[in-house]
PDB file of C-alpha atoms in Angstrom:
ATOM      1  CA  UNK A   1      -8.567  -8.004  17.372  1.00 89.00           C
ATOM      2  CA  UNK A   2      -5.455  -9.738  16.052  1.00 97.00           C
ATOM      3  CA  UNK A   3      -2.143  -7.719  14.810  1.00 98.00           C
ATOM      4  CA  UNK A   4      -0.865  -9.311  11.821  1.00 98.00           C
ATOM      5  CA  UNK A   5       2.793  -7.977  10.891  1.00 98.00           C
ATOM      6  CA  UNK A   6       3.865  -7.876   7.496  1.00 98.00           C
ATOM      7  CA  UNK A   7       7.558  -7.421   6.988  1.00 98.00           C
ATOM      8  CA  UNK A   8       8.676  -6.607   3.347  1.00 96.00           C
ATOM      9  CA  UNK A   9       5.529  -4.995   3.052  1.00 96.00           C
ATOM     10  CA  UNK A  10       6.938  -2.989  -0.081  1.00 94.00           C
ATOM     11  CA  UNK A  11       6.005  -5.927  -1.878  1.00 93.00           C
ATOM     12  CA  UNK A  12       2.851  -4.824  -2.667  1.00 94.00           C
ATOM     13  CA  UNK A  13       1.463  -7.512  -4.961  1.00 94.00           C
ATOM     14  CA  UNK A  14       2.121  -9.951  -2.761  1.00 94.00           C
ATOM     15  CA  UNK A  15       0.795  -8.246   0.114  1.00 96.00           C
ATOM     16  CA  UNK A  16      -2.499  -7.658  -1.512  1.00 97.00           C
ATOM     17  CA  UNK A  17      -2.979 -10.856  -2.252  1.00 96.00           C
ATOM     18  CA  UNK A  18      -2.515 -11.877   1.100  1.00 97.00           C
ATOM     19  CA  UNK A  19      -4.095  -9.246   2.811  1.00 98.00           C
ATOM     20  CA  UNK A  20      -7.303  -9.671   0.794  1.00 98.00           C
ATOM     21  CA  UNK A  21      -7.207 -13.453   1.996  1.00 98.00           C
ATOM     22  CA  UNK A  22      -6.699 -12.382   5.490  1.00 98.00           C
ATOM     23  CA  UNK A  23      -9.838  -9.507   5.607  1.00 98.00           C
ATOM     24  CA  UNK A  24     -12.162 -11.901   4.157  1.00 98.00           C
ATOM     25  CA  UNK A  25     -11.775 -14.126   7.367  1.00 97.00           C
ATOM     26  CA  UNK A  26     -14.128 -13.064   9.660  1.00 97.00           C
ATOM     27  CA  UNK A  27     -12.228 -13.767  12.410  1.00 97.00           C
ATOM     28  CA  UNK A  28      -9.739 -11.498  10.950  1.00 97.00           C
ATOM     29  CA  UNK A  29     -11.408  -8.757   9.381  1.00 97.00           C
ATOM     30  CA  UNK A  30     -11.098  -5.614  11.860  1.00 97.00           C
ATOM     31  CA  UNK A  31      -7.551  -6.664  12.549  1.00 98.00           C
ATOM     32  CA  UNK A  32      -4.367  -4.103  13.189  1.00 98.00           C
ATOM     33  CA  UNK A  33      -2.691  -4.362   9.911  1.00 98.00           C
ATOM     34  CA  UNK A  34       1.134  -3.591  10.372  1.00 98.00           C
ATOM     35  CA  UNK A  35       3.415  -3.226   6.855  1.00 98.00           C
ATOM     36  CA  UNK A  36       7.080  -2.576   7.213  1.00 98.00           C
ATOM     37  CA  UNK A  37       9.648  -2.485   5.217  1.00 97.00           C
ATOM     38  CA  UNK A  38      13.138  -0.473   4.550  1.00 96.00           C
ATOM     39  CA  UNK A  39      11.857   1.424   1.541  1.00 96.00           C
ATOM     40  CA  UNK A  40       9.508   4.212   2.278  1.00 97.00           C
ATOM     41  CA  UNK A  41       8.189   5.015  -1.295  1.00 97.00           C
ATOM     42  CA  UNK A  42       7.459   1.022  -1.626  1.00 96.00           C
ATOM     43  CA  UNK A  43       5.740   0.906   2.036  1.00 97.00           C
ATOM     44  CA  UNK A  44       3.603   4.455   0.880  1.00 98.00           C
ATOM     45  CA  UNK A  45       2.558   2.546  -2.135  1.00 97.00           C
ATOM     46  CA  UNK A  46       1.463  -0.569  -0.518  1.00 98.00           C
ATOM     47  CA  UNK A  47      -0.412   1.234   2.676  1.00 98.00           C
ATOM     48  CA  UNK A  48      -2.751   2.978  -0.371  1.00 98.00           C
ATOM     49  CA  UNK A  49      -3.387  -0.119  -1.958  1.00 98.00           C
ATOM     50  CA  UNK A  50      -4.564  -1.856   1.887  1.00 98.00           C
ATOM     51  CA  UNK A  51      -6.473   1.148   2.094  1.00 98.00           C
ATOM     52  CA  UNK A  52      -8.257   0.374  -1.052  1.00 98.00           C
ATOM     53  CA  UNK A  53      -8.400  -3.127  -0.068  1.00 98.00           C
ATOM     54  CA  UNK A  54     -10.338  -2.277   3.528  1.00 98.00           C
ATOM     55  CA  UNK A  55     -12.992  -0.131   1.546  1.00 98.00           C
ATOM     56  CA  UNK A  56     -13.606  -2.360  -0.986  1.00 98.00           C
ATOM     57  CA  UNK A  57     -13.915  -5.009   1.623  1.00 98.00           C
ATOM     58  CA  UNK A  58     -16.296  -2.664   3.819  1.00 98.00           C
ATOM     59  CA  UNK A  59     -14.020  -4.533   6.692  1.00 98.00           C
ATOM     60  CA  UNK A  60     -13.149  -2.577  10.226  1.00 97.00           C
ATOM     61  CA  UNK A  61      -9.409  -3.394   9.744  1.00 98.00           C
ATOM     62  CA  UNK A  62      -6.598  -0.794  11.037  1.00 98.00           C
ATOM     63  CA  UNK A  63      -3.405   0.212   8.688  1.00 98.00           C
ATOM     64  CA  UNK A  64      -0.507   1.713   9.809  1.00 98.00           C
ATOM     65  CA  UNK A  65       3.144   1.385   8.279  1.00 98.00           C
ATOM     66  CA  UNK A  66       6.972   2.254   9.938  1.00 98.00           C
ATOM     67  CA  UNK A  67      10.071   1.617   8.576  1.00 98.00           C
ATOM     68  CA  UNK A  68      10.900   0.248  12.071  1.00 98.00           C
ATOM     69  CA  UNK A  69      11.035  -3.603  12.557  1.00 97.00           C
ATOM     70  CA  UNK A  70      11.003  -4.059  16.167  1.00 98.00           C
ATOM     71  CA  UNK A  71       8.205  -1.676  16.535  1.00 98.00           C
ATOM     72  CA  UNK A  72       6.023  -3.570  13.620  1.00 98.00           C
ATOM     73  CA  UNK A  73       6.997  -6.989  15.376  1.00 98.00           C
ATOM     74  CA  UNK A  74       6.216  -5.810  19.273  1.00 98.00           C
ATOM     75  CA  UNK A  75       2.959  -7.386  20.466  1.00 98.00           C
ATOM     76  CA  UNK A  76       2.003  -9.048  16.835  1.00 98.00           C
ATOM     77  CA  UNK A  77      -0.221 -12.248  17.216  1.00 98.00           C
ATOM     78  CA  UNK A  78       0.929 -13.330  13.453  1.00 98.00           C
ATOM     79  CA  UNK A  79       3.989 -12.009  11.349  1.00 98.00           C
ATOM     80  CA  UNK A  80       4.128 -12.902   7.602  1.00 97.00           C
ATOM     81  CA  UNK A  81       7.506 -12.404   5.901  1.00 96.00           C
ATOM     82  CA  UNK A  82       7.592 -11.546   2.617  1.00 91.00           C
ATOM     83  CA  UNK A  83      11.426 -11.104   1.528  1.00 82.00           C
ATOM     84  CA  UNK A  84      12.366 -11.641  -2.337  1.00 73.00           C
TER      85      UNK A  84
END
């Protein structure tokens, strides 16, 4: 199982679009999906939408979002940045 970070996760559009690319890889479908970013209400909204995402999928994928980038970064196998 891969950990994929994605830092500036509050930009949700853009990390739905990716993410949905990403989960329809097999290879990459019951990955440990990280999202961080500095703005809680942003990161809330885009950890709902990934959770939408994974069900509609049916994919085995993991979610889990901090405000903390070290923490989202330690151990990750592939970090996208996503920084307007």
């Amino acid at each position: 199982m891969a950990k994929i970070t994605f830092i500036g996760a509050g930009s949700t559009v853009f990390m739905k679009n990716i993410l949905t690319d990403i989960l329809l890889e097999p290879d990459l479908s019951s990955s440990e999906i990280i999202l961080q970013d500095i703005d809680l209400k942003r990161l809330n909204t885009s950890e709902l939408v990934a959770n939408k995402i994974i069900s509609s999928l049916q994919v085995k994928a993991s979610i889990e979002i901090t405000e903390d980038r070290q923490k989202a970064l330690k151990n990750a196998d592939f970090v996208i940045v996503m920084i307007q």
